Amino acid sequence: MKVTRRQFLKVTGATAASFAVLDLGFDMQATAAGVKELRIKNVTPTPTVCPYCASGCGLVVYSEKDSAGKFVKLLSVHGDPDNPINQGGACAKGAAMFNLREIYNEETGEQEINPKRVQKPMYRAPGSDKWEEKDWEWMVETIAQRVKETRDKSFIHKEKNADGNEVIVNRTERIAHVGGSGLDNEEAYILSKLMRSLGLVYLETQARI
Ligand code: SF4
């Protein structure tokens, strides 16, 4: 088929590609309709915040849901173009967020839950080189018991100040608390109140960038 200069300019110009291709004798309408349907069919975009660092970049999670609205599978995760903080961008960690949950198995070509993802509480006893699986109840109870025990053993009620006078200090220096970037202002406020009420003086955050 001979393509005239006019037809060529139409194809490469601003005219919509599908119309241009039609000019060359191809009917792309069925293909275009199929592609459009595939891209949006049952896909739900959900805005969220990256959990990794304090930048707080906005991400959009695209998932497929069935007709009843039930989650079927994760499709992709991208930087949120409507978020004023990152305006659609994401660093290497944020851009790899999809793999936090799922990967493509290179052998089968299938999408599956990332086997390296930790889905249950894991405990390593002092001095041990092995991780054990524990349930949440055991984990929370054990942490509470150890915090109480350590605090009671290390609590300093009074000490002498620079003038040699005894003053009440009510603190422990044997426990520290580290917050994370996933905490919002209110959670950080409540946690700092709780830790101060236990007598902690060492409060830090992972999200110090
Ligand atoms: S880890 Fe990257 S994508 Fe996530 S909040 Fe920080 S800078 Fe943004």
JSON list of C-alpha atoms and ligand atoms in Angstrom, two decimals:
[
{"chain": "A", "resi": 1, "resn": "MET", "atom": "CA", "xyz": [0.00, 0.00, 0.00]},
{"chain": "A", "resi": 2, "resn": "LYS", "atom": "CA", "xyz": [1.40, 3.40, -1.00]},
{"chain": "A", "resi": 3, "resn": "VAL", "atom": "CA", "xyz": [1.33, 6.05, 1.76]},
{"chain": "A", "resi": 4, "resn": "THR", "atom": "CA", "xyz": [1.04, 9.64, 0.57]},
{"chain": "A", "resi": 5, "resn": "ARG", "atom": "CA", "xyz": [2.93, 12.51, 2.26]},
{"chain": "A", "resi": 6, "resn": "ARG", "atom": "CA", "xyz": [-0.39, 13.85, 3.53]},
{"chain": "A", "resi": 7, "resn": "GLN", "atom": "CA", "xyz": [-1.31, 10.49, 5.07]},
{"chain": "A", "resi": 8, "resn": "PHE", "atom": "CA", "xyz": [2.15, 10.25, 6.69]},
{"chain": "A", "resi": 9, "resn": "LEU", "atom": "CA", "xyz": [1.83, 13.70, 8.29]},
{"chain": "A", "resi": 10, "resn": "LYS", "atom": "CA", "xyz": [-1.56, 12.74, 9.62]},
{"chain": "A", "resi": 11, "resn": "VAL", "atom": "CA", "xyz": [-0.14, 9.63, 11.25]},
{"chain": "A", "resi": 12, "resn": "THR", "atom": "CA", "xyz": [2.81, 11.40, 12.90]},
{"chain": "A", "resi": 13, "resn": "GLY", "atom": "CA", "xyz": [1.00, 14.66, 13.74]},
{"chain": "A", "resi": 14, "resn": "ALA", "atom": "CA", "xyz": [-1.25, 15.69, 16.57]},
{"chain": "A", "resi": 15, "resn": "THR", "atom": "CA", "xyz": [-4.26, 13.96, 15.04]},
{"chain": "A", "resi": 16, "resn": "ALA", "atom": "CA", "xyz": [-5.40, 11.07, 17.22]},
{"chain": "A", "resi": 17, "resn": "ALA", "atom": "CA", "xyz": [-3.42, 7.96, 16.35]},
{"chain": "A", "resi": 18, "resn": "SER", "atom": "CA", "xyz": [-6.42, 5.73, 15.95]},
{"chain": "A", "resi": 19, "resn": "PHE", "atom": "CA", "xyz": [-7.97, 7.99, 13.28]},
{"chain": "A", "resi": 20, "resn": "ALA", "atom": "CA", "xyz": [-4.63, 8.24, 11.52]},
{"chain": "A", "resi": 21, "resn": "VAL", "atom": "CA", "xyz": [-4.24, 4.49, 11.39]},
{"chain": "A", "resi": 22, "resn": "LEU", "atom": "CA", "xyz": [-7.76, 4.27, 10.03]},
{"chain": "A", "resi": 23, "resn": "ASP", "atom": "CA", "xyz": [-6.61, 6.51, 7.18]},
{"chain": "A", "resi": 24, "resn": "LEU", "atom": "CA", "xyz": [-4.08, 3.85, 6.28]},
{"chain": "A", "resi": 25, "resn": "GLY", "atom": "CA", "xyz": [-6.82, 1.30, 5.93]},
{"chain": "A", "resi": 26, "resn": "PHE", "atom": "CA", "xyz": [-6.68, -0.43, 9.34]},
{"chain": "A", "resi": 27, "resn": "ASP", "atom": "CA", "xyz": [-9.71, -0.64, 11.60]},
{"chain": "A", "resi": 28, "resn": "MET", "atom": "CA", "xyz": [-8.30, -0.10, 15.13]},
{"chain": "A", "resi": 29, "resn": "GLN", "atom": "CA", "xyz": [-11.62, 0.61, 16.83]},
{"chain": "A", "resi": 30, "resn": "ALA", "atom": "CA", "xyz": [-12.14, -2.93, 18.18]},
{"chain": "A", "resi": 31, "resn": "THR", "atom": "CA", "xyz": [-8.54, -3.07, 19.45]},
{"chain": "A", "resi": 32, "resn": "ALA", "atom": "CA", "xyz": [-8.76, 0.36, 21.10]},
{"chain": "A", "resi": 33, "resn": "ALA", "atom": "CA", "xyz": [-12.03, -0.54, 22.80]},
{"chain": "A", "resi": 34, "resn": "GLY", "atom": "CA", "xyz": [-10.50, -3.78, 24.06]},
{"chain": "A", "resi": 35, "resn": "VAL", "atom": "CA", "xyz": [-7.43, -2.02, 25.49]},
{"chain": "A", "resi": 36, "resn": "LYS", "atom": "CA", "xyz": [-9.55, 0.64, 27.18]},
{"chain": "A", "resi": 37, "resn": "GLU", "atom": "CA", "xyz": [-11.73, -1.98, 28.81]},
{"chain": "A", "resi": 38, "resn": "LEU", "atom": "CA", "xyz": [-8.73, -4.03, 30.03]},
{"chain": "A", "resi": 39, "resn": "ARG", "atom": "CA", "xyz": [-7.05, -1.02, 31.60]},
{"chain": "A", "resi": 40, "resn": "ILE", "atom": "CA", "xyz": [-9.99, 0.04, 33.73]},
{"chain": "A", "resi": 41, "resn": "LYS", "atom": "CA", "xyz": [-11.99, -3.12, 34.24]},
{"chain": "A", "resi": 42, "resn": "ASN", "atom": "CA", "xyz": [-12.64, -3.77, 37.96]},
{"chain": "A", "resi": 43, "resn": "VAL", "atom": "CA", "xyz": [-9.62, -1.67, 38.95]},
{"chain": "A", "resi": 44, "resn": "THR", "atom": "CA", "xyz": [-9.88, 0.33, 42.16]},
{"chain": "A", "resi": 45, "resn": "PRO", "atom": "CA", "xyz": [-7.31, 3.08, 42.88]},
{"chain": "A", "resi": 46, "resn": "THR", "atom": "CA", "xyz": [-6.77, 3.61, 46.62]},
{"chain": "A", "resi": 47, "resn": "PRO", "atom": "CA", "xyz": [-4.65, 6.55, 47.82]},
{"chain": "A", "resi": 48, "resn": "THR", "atom": "CA", "xyz": [-2.32, 5.79, 50.71]},
{"chain": "A", "resi": 49, "resn": "VAL", "atom": "CA", "xyz": [0.91, 7.02, 52.34]},
{"chain": "A", "resi": 50, "resn": "CYS", "atom": "CA", "xyz": [4.28, 5.32, 51.94]},
{"chain": "A", "resi": 51, "resn": "PRO", "atom": "CA", "xyz": [5.23, 3.67, 55.27]},
{"chain": "A", "resi": 52, "resn": "TYR", "atom": "CA", "xyz": [9.00, 3.87, 54.89]},
{"chain": "A", "resi": 53, "resn": "CYS", "atom": "CA", "xyz": [10.27, 7.33, 55.76]},
{"chain": "A", "resi": 54, "resn": "ALA", "atom": "CA", "xyz": [9.18, 10.71, 57.08]},
{"chain": "A", "resi": 55, "resn": "SER", "atom": "CA", "xyz": [8.81, 12.28, 53.64]},
{"chain": "A", "resi": 56, "resn": "GLY", "atom": "CA", "xyz": [5.27, 10.91, 53.70]},
{"chain": "A", "resi": 57, "resn": "CYS", "atom": "CA", "xyz": [4.96, 10.49, 49.92]},
{"chain": "A", "resi": 58, "resn": "GLY", "atom": "CA", "xyz": [1.49, 9.73, 48.62]},
{"chain": "A", "resi": 59, "resn": "LEU", "atom": "CA", "xyz": [1.02, 6.49, 46.70]},
{"chain": "A", "resi": 60, "resn": "VAL", "atom": "CA", "xyz": [-1.90, 5.02, 44.77]},
{"chain": "A", "resi": 61, "resn": "VAL", "atom": "CA", "xyz": [-2.54, 1.30, 45.13]},
{"chain": "A", "resi": 62, "resn": "TYR", "atom": "CA", "xyz": [-4.36, -0.20, 42.15]},
{"chain": "A", "resi": 63, "resn": "SER", "atom": "CA", "xyz": [-6.21, -3.40, 42.94]},
{"chain": "A", "resi": 64, "resn": "GLU", "atom": "CA", "xyz": [-8.64, -5.60, 41.12]},
{"chain": "A", "resi": 65, "resn": "LYS", "atom": "CA", "xyz": [-11.96, -6.24, 42.79]},
{"chain": "A", "resi": 66, "resn": "ASP", "atom": "CA", "xyz": [-14.79, -8.57, 41.80]},
{"chain": "A", "resi": 67, "resn": "SER", "atom": "CA", "xyz": [-18.35, -7.43, 41.10]},
{"chain": "A", "resi": 68, "resn": "ALA", "atom": "CA", "xyz": [-19.14, -7.66, 44.86]},
{"chain": "A", "resi": 69, "resn": "GLY", "atom": "CA", "xyz": [-16.23, -5.29, 45.63]},
{"chain": "A", "resi": 70, "resn": "LYS", "atom": "CA", "xyz": [-14.09, -8.05, 47.15]},
{"chain": "A", "resi": 71, "resn": "PHE", "atom": "CA", "xyz": [-10.32, -7.79, 46.73]},
{"chain": "A", "resi": 72, "resn": "VAL", "atom": "CA", "xyz": [-8.99, -10.12, 44.03]},
{"chain": "A", "resi": 73, "resn": "LYS", "atom": "CA", "xyz": [-5.39, -9.08, 43.49]},
{"chain": "A", "resi": 74, "resn": "LEU", "atom": "CA", "xyz": [-2.89, -6.27, 43.65]},
{"chain": "A", "resi": 75, "resn": "LEU", "atom": "CA", "xyz": [-2.10, -4.74, 40.25]},
{"chain": "A", "resi": 76, "resn": "SER", "atom": "CA", "xyz": [0.42, -1.98, 40.88]},
{"chain": "A", "resi": 77, "resn": "VAL", "atom": "CA", "xyz": [1.54, 0.80, 43.23]},
{"chain": "A", "resi": 78, "resn": "HIS", "atom": "CA", "xyz": [2.60, 4.23, 41.93]},
{"chain": "A", "resi": 79, "resn": "GLY", "atom": "CA", "xyz": [3.44, 7.69, 43.25]},
{"chain": "A", "resi": 80, "resn": "ASP", "atom": "CA", "xyz": [0.27, 9.78, 43.61]},
{"chain": "A", "resi": 81, "resn": "PRO", "atom": "CA", "xyz": [0.32, 12.66, 41.05]},
{"chain": "A", "resi": 82, "resn": "ASP", "atom": "CA", "xyz": [-2.32, 14.52, 43.12]},
{"chain": "A", "resi": 83, "resn": "ASN", "atom": "CA", "xyz": [-0.24, 14.46, 46.31]},
{"chain": "A", "resi": 84, "resn": "PRO", "atom": "CA", "xyz": [1.42, 17.86, 46.92]},
{"chain": "A", "resi": 85, "resn": "ILE", "atom": "CA", "xyz": [4.42, 16.28, 48.67]},
{"chain": "A", "resi": 86, "resn": "ASN", "atom": "CA", "xyz": [5.77, 14.02, 45.92]},
{"chain": "A", "resi": 87, "resn": "GLN", "atom": "CA", "xyz": [3.57, 14.98, 42.93]},
{"chain": "A", "resi": 88, "resn": "GLY", "atom": "CA", "xyz": [3.64, 11.47, 41.49]},
{"chain": "A", "resi": 89, "resn": "GLY", "atom": "CA", "xyz": [7.29, 10.68, 42.25]},
{"chain": "A", "resi": 90, "resn": "ALA", "atom": "CA", "xyz": [8.64, 7.97, 44.54]},
{"chain": "A", "resi": 91, "resn": "CYS", "atom": "CA", "xyz": [12.17, 6.95, 45.52]},
{"chain": "A", "resi": 92, "resn": "ALA", "atom": "CA", "xyz": [13.50, 3.45, 44.83]},
{"chain": "A", "resi": 93, "resn": "LYS", "atom": "CA", "xyz": [11.94, 2.07, 48.02]},
{"chain": "A", "resi": 94, "resn": "GLY", "atom": "CA", "xyz": [8.56, 3.62, 47.40]},
{"chain": "A", "resi": 95, "resn": "ALA", "atom": "CA", "xyz": [8.62, 2.60, 43.74]},
{"chain": "A", "resi": 96, "resn": "ALA", "atom": "CA", "xyz": [9.29, -1.01, 44.77]},
{"chain": "A", "resi": 97, "resn": "MET", "atom": "CA", "xyz": [6.32, -1.04, 47.15]},
{"chain": "A", "resi": 98, "resn": "PHE", "atom": "CA", "xyz": [4.46, -3.59, 45.00]},
{"chain": "A", "resi": 99, "resn": "ASN", "atom": "CA", "xyz": [7.10, -6.19, 45.86]},
{"chain": "A", "resi": 100, "resn": "LEU", "atom": "CA", "xyz": [6.60, -5.64, 49.56]},
{"chain": "A", "resi": 101, "resn": "ARG", "atom": "CA", "xyz": [3.50, -7.80, 49.12]},
{"chain": "A", "resi": 102, "resn": "GLU", "atom": "CA", "xyz": [3.78, -9.61, 45.82]},
{"chain": "A", "resi": 103, "resn": "ILE", "atom": "CA", "xyz": [6.30, -10.75, 43.22]},
{"chain": "A", "resi": 104, "resn": "TYR", "atom": "CA", "xyz": [6.25, -12.41, 39.82]},
{"chain": "A", "resi": 105, "resn": "ASN", "atom": "CA", "xyz": [7.57, -15.95, 39.95]},
{"chain": "A", "resi": 106, "resn": "GLU", "atom": "CA", "xyz": [10.11, -16.07, 37.12]},
{"chain": "A", "resi": 107, "resn": "GLU", "atom": "CA", "xyz": [9.67, -19.82, 36.61]},
{"chain": "A", "resi": 108, "resn": "THR", "atom": "CA", "xyz": [5.88, -19.92, 36.42]},
{"chain": "A", "resi": 109, "resn": "GLY", "atom": "CA", "xyz": [5.29, -16.33, 35.28]},
{"chain": "A", "resi": 110, "resn": "GLU", "atom": "CA", "xyz": [2.55, -16.13, 37.93]},
{"chain": "A", "resi": 111, "resn": "GLN", "atom": "CA", "xyz": [2.01, -13.33, 40.43]},
{"chain": "A", "resi": 112, "resn": "GLU", "atom": "CA", "xyz": [2.24, -14.60, 43.99]},
{"chain": "A", "resi": 113, "resn": "ILE", "atom": "CA", "xyz": [2.61, -13.42, 47.60]},
{"chain": "A", "resi": 114, "resn": "ASN", "atom": "CA", "xyz": [6.24, -12.51, 48.27]},
{"chain": "A", "resi": 115, "resn": "PRO", "atom": "CA", "xyz": [7.57, -15.52, 50.25]},
{"chain": "A", "resi": 116, "resn": "LYS", "atom": "CA", "xyz": [10.07, -13.25, 52.03]},
{"chain": "A", "resi": 117, "resn": "ARG", "atom": "CA", "xyz": [7.31, -11.13, 53.51]},
{"chain": "A", "resi": 118, "resn": "VAL", "atom": "CA", "xyz": [7.00, -11.64, 57.26]},
{"chain": "A", "resi": 119, "resn": "GLN", "atom": "CA", "xyz": [3.33, -12.17, 58.02]},
{"chain": "A", "resi": 120, "resn": "LYS", "atom": "CA", "xyz": [3.47, -13.38, 61.62]},
{"chain": "A", "resi": 121, "resn": "PRO", "atom": "CA", "xyz": [5.22, -12.09, 64.75]},
{"chain": "A", "resi": 122, "resn": "MET", "atom": "CA", "xyz": [8.74, -13.51, 64.97]},
{"chain": "A", "resi": 123, "resn": "TYR", "atom": "CA", "xyz": [10.68, -13.80, 68.22]},
{"chain": "A", "resi": 124, "resn": "ARG", "atom": "CA", "xyz": [14.40, -14.34, 68.80]},
{"chain": "A", "resi": 125, "resn": "ALA", "atom": "CA", "xyz": [15.25, -15.20, 72.39]},
{"chain": "A", "resi": 126, "resn": "PRO", "atom": "CA", "xyz": [18.27, -13.49, 73.98]},
{"chain": "A", "resi": 127, "resn": "GLY", "atom": "CA", "xyz": [21.46, -15.28, 72.85]},
{"chain": "A", "resi": 128, "resn": "SER", "atom": "CA", "xyz": [19.64, -17.41, 70.28]},
{"chain": "A", "resi": 129, "resn": "ASP", "atom": "CA", "xyz": [20.40, -17.43, 66.54]},
{"chain": "A", "resi": 130, "resn": "LYS", "atom": "CA", "xyz": [16.94, -18.69, 65.61]},
{"chain": "A", "resi": 131, "resn": "TRP", "atom": "CA", "xyz": [13.65, -16.92, 65.02]},
{"chain": "A", "resi": 132, "resn": "GLU", "atom": "CA", "xyz": [10.49, -18.53, 66.35]},
{"chain": "A", "resi": 133, "resn": "GLU", "atom": "CA", "xyz": [6.93, -17.90, 65.25]},
{"chain": "A", "resi": 134, "resn": "LYS", "atom": "CA", "xyz": [4.71, -16.56, 68.05]},
{"chain": "A", "resi": 135, "resn": "ASP", "atom": "CA", "xyz": [1.14, -15.36, 68.22]},
{"chain": "A", "resi": 136, "resn": "TRP", "atom": "CA", "xyz": [0.23, -11.73, 68.91]},
{"chain": "A", "resi": 137, "resn": "GLU", "atom": "CA", "xyz": [-1.17, -12.49, 72.37]},
{"chain": "A", "resi": 138, "resn": "TRP", "atom": "CA", "xyz": [2.12, -14.00, 73.55]},
{"chain": "A", "resi": 139, "resn": "MET", "atom": "CA", "xyz": [4.09, -11.18, 71.95]},
{"chain": "A", "resi": 140, "resn": "VAL", "atom": "CA", "xyz": [2.12, -8.30, 73.49]},
{"chain": "A", "resi": 141, "resn": "GLU", "atom": "CA", "xyz": [1.98, -9.94, 76.93]},
{"chain": "A", "resi": 142, "resn": "THR", "atom": "CA", "xyz": [5.72, -10.70, 76.92]},
{"chain": "A", "resi": 143, "resn": "ILE", "atom": "CA", "xyz": [6.63, -7.16, 75.86]},
{"chain": "A", "resi": 144, "resn": "ALA", "atom": "CA", "xyz": [4.38, -5.70, 78.60]},
{"chain": "A", "resi": 145, "resn": "GLN", "atom": "CA", "xyz": [5.89, -7.99, 81.26]},
{"chain": "A", "resi": 146, "resn": "ARG", "atom": "CA", "xyz": [9.47, -7.13, 80.26]},
{"chain": "A", "resi": 147, "resn": "VAL", "atom": "CA", "xyz": [8.83, -3.40, 80.09]},
{"chain": "A", "resi": 148, "resn": "LYS", "atom": "CA", "xyz": [7.31, -3.50, 83.59]},
{"chain": "A", "resi": 149, "resn": "GLU", "atom": "CA", "xyz": [10.11, -5.67, 84.98]},
{"chain": "A", "resi": 150, "resn": "THR", "atom": "CA", "xyz": [12.89, -3.50, 83.46]},
{"chain": "A", "resi": 151, "resn": "ARG", "atom": "CA", "xyz": [11.23, -0.26, 84.50]},
{"chain": "A", "resi": 152, "resn": "ASP", "atom": "CA", "xyz": [10.71, -1.41, 88.10]},
{"chain": "A", "resi": 153, "resn": "LYS", "atom": "CA", "xyz": [14.32, -2.61, 88.39]},
{"chain": "A", "resi": 154, "resn": "SER", "atom": "CA", "xyz": [15.82, 0.55, 86.91]},
{"chain": "A", "resi": 155, "resn": "PHE", "atom": "CA", "xyz": [13.47, 3.25, 88.16]},
{"chain": "A", "resi": 156, "resn": "ILE", "atom": "CA", "xyz": [15.22, 6.26, 89.72]},
{"chain": "A", "resi": 157, "resn": "HIS", "atom": "CA", "xyz": [12.94, 8.11, 92.08]},
{"chain": "A", "resi": 158, "resn": "LYS", "atom": "CA", "xyz": [15.34, 10.73, 93.50]},
{"chain": "A", "resi": 159, "resn": "GLU", "atom": "CA", "xyz": [18.85, 11.94, 92.82]},
{"chain": "A", "resi": 160, "resn": "LYS", "atom": "CA", "xyz": [21.09, 14.80, 93.85]},
{"chain": "A", "resi": 161, "resn": "ASN", "atom": "CA", "xyz": [21.25, 17.88, 91.65]},
{"chain": "A", "resi": 162, "resn": "ALA", "atom": "CA", "xyz": [24.36, 20.03, 91.03]},
{"chain": "A", "resi": 163, "resn": "ASP", "atom": "CA", "xyz": [23.84, 21.79, 94.37]},
{"chain": "A", "resi": 164, "resn": "GLY", "atom": "CA", "xyz": [23.80, 18.50, 96.25]},
{"chain": "A", "resi": 165, "resn": "ASN", "atom": "CA", "xyz": [20.08, 18.71, 96.99]},
{"chain": "A", "resi": 166, "resn": "GLU", "atom": "CA", "xyz": [17.95, 15.64, 96.54]},
{"chain": "A", "resi": 167, "resn": "VAL", "atom": "CA", "xyz": [15.26, 16.11, 93.88]},
{"chain": "A", "resi": 168, "resn": "ILE", "atom": "CA", "xyz": [12.53, 13.86, 92.49]},
{"chain": "A", "resi": 169, "resn": "VAL", "atom": "CA", "xyz": [13.32, 12.71, 88.93]},
{"chain": "A", "resi": 170, "resn": "ASN", "atom": "CA", "xyz": [11.08, 9.62, 88.40]},
{"chain": "A", "resi": 171, "resn": "ARG", "atom": "CA", "xyz": [12.86, 8.20, 85.35]},
{"chain": "A", "resi": 172, "resn": "THR", "atom": "CA", "xyz": [14.38, 5.07, 83.84]},
{"chain": "A", "resi": 173, "resn": "GLU", "atom": "CA", "xyz": [17.44, 5.07, 81.62]},
{"chain": "A", "resi": 174, "resn": "ARG", "atom": "CA", "xyz": [17.22, 1.36, 80.72]},
{"chain": "A", "resi": 175, "resn": "ILE", "atom": "CA", "xyz": [14.43, 1.59, 78.15]},
{"chain": "A", "resi": 176, "resn": "ALA", "atom": "CA", "xyz": [14.31, 3.60, 74.93]},
{"chain": "A", "resi": 177, "resn": "HIS", "atom": "CA", "xyz": [11.49, 4.09, 72.46]},
{"chain": "A", "resi": 178, "resn": "VAL", "atom": "CA", "xyz": [11.84, 4.39, 68.68]},
{"chain": "A", "resi": 179, "resn": "GLY", "atom": "CA", "xyz": [8.91, 5.68, 66.63]},
{"chain": "A", "resi": 180, "resn": "GLY", "atom": "CA", "xyz": [8.32, 5.14, 62.93]},
{"chain": "A", "resi": 181, "resn": "SER", "atom": "CA", "xyz": [7.31, 7.17, 59.91]},
{"chain": "A", "resi": 182, "resn": "GLY", "atom": "CA", "xyz": [3.93, 5.45, 59.78]},
{"chain": "A", "resi": 183, "resn": "LEU", "atom": "CA", "xyz": [2.86, 7.31, 62.92]},
{"chain": "A", "resi": 184, "resn": "ASP", "atom": "CA", "xyz": [0.70, 10.38, 62.48]},
{"chain": "A", "resi": 185, "resn": "ASN", "atom": "CA", "xyz": [0.83, 13.41, 64.81]},
{"chain": "A", "resi": 186, "resn": "GLU", "atom": "CA", "xyz": [-1.85, 12.11, 67.16]},
{"chain": "A", "resi": 187, "resn": "GLU", "atom": "CA", "xyz": [-0.28, 8.65, 67.50]},
{"chain": "A", "resi": 188, "resn": "ALA", "atom": "CA", "xyz": [3.14, 10.21, 68.12]},
{"chain": "A", "resi": 189, "resn": "TYR", "atom": "CA", "xyz": [1.59, 12.49, 70.79]},
{"chain": "A", "resi": 190, "resn": "ILE", "atom": "CA", "xyz": [-0.11, 9.59, 72.60]},
{"chain": "A", "resi": 191, "resn": "LEU", "atom": "CA", "xyz": [3.01, 7.40, 72.43]},
{"chain": "A", "resi": 192, "resn": "SER", "atom": "CA", "xyz": [5.25, 10.14, 73.79]},
{"chain": "A", "resi": 193, "resn": "LYS", "atom": "CA", "xyz": [2.78, 10.71, 76.68]},
{"chain": "A", "resi": 194, "resn": "LEU", "atom": "CA", "xyz": [2.72, 6.97, 77.44]},
{"chain": "A", "resi": 195, "resn": "MET", "atom": "CA", "xyz": [6.51, 6.67, 77.37]},
{"chain": "A", "resi": 196, "resn": "ARG", "atom": "CA", "xyz": [7.00, 9.78, 79.52]},
{"chain": "A", "resi": 197, "resn": "SER", "atom": "CA", "xyz": [4.49, 8.41, 82.03]},
{"chain": "A", "resi": 198, "resn": "LEU", "atom": "CA", "xyz": [6.64, 5.27, 82.32]},
{"chain": "A", "resi": 199, "resn": "GLY", "atom": "CA", "xyz": [9.63, 7.50, 83.03]},
{"chain": "A", "resi": 200, "resn": "LEU", "atom": "CA", "xyz": [11.44, 7.12, 79.67]},
{"chain": "A", "resi": 201, "resn": "VAL", "atom": "CA", "xyz": [13.81, 9.90, 78.70]},
{"chain": "A", "resi": 202, "resn": "TYR", "atom": "CA", "xyz": [15.20, 8.41, 75.47]},
{"chain": "A", "resi": 203, "resn": "LEU", "atom": "CA", "xyz": [12.61, 8.90, 72.72]},
{"chain": "A", "resi": 204, "resn": "GLU", "atom": "CA", "xyz": [13.71, 8.80, 69.07]},
{"chain": "A", "resi": 205, "resn": "THR", "atom": "CA", "xyz": [12.24, 8.26, 65.65]},
{"chain": "A", "resi": 206, "resn": "GLN", "atom": "CA", "xyz": [13.39, 6.20, 62.70]},
{"chain": "A", "resi": 207, "resn": "ALA", "atom": "CA", "xyz": [12.09, 8.93, 60.43]},
{"chain": "A", "resi": 208, "resn": "ARG", "atom": "CA", "xyz": [14.89, 11.43, 61.04]},
{"chain": "A", "resi": 209, "resn": "ILE", "atom": "CA", "xyz": [15.99, 12.52, 57.58]},
{"chain": "B", "resi": 1, "resn": "SF4", "atom": "S1", "xyz": [10.65, 5.95, 51.29]},
{"chain": "B", "resi": 1, "resn": "SF4", "atom": "FE1", "xyz": [10.74, 7.10, 49.35]},
{"chain": "B", "resi": 1, "resn": "SF4", "atom": "S2", "xyz": [8.66, 7.02, 48.51]},
{"chain": "B", "resi": 1, "resn": "SF4", "atom": "FE2", "xyz": [8.55, 6.43, 50.70]},
{"chain": "B", "resi": 1, "resn": "SF4", "atom": "S3", "xyz": [8.08, 8.35, 51.80]},
{"chain": "B", "resi": 1, "resn": "SF4", "atom": "FE3", "xyz": [10.33, 8.10, 51.77]},
{"chain": "B", "resi": 1, "resn": "SF4", "atom": "S4", "xyz": [11.04, 9.25, 49.96]},
{"chain": "B", "resi": 1, "resn": "SF4", "atom": "FE4", "xyz": [8.82, 8.90, 49.72]}
]
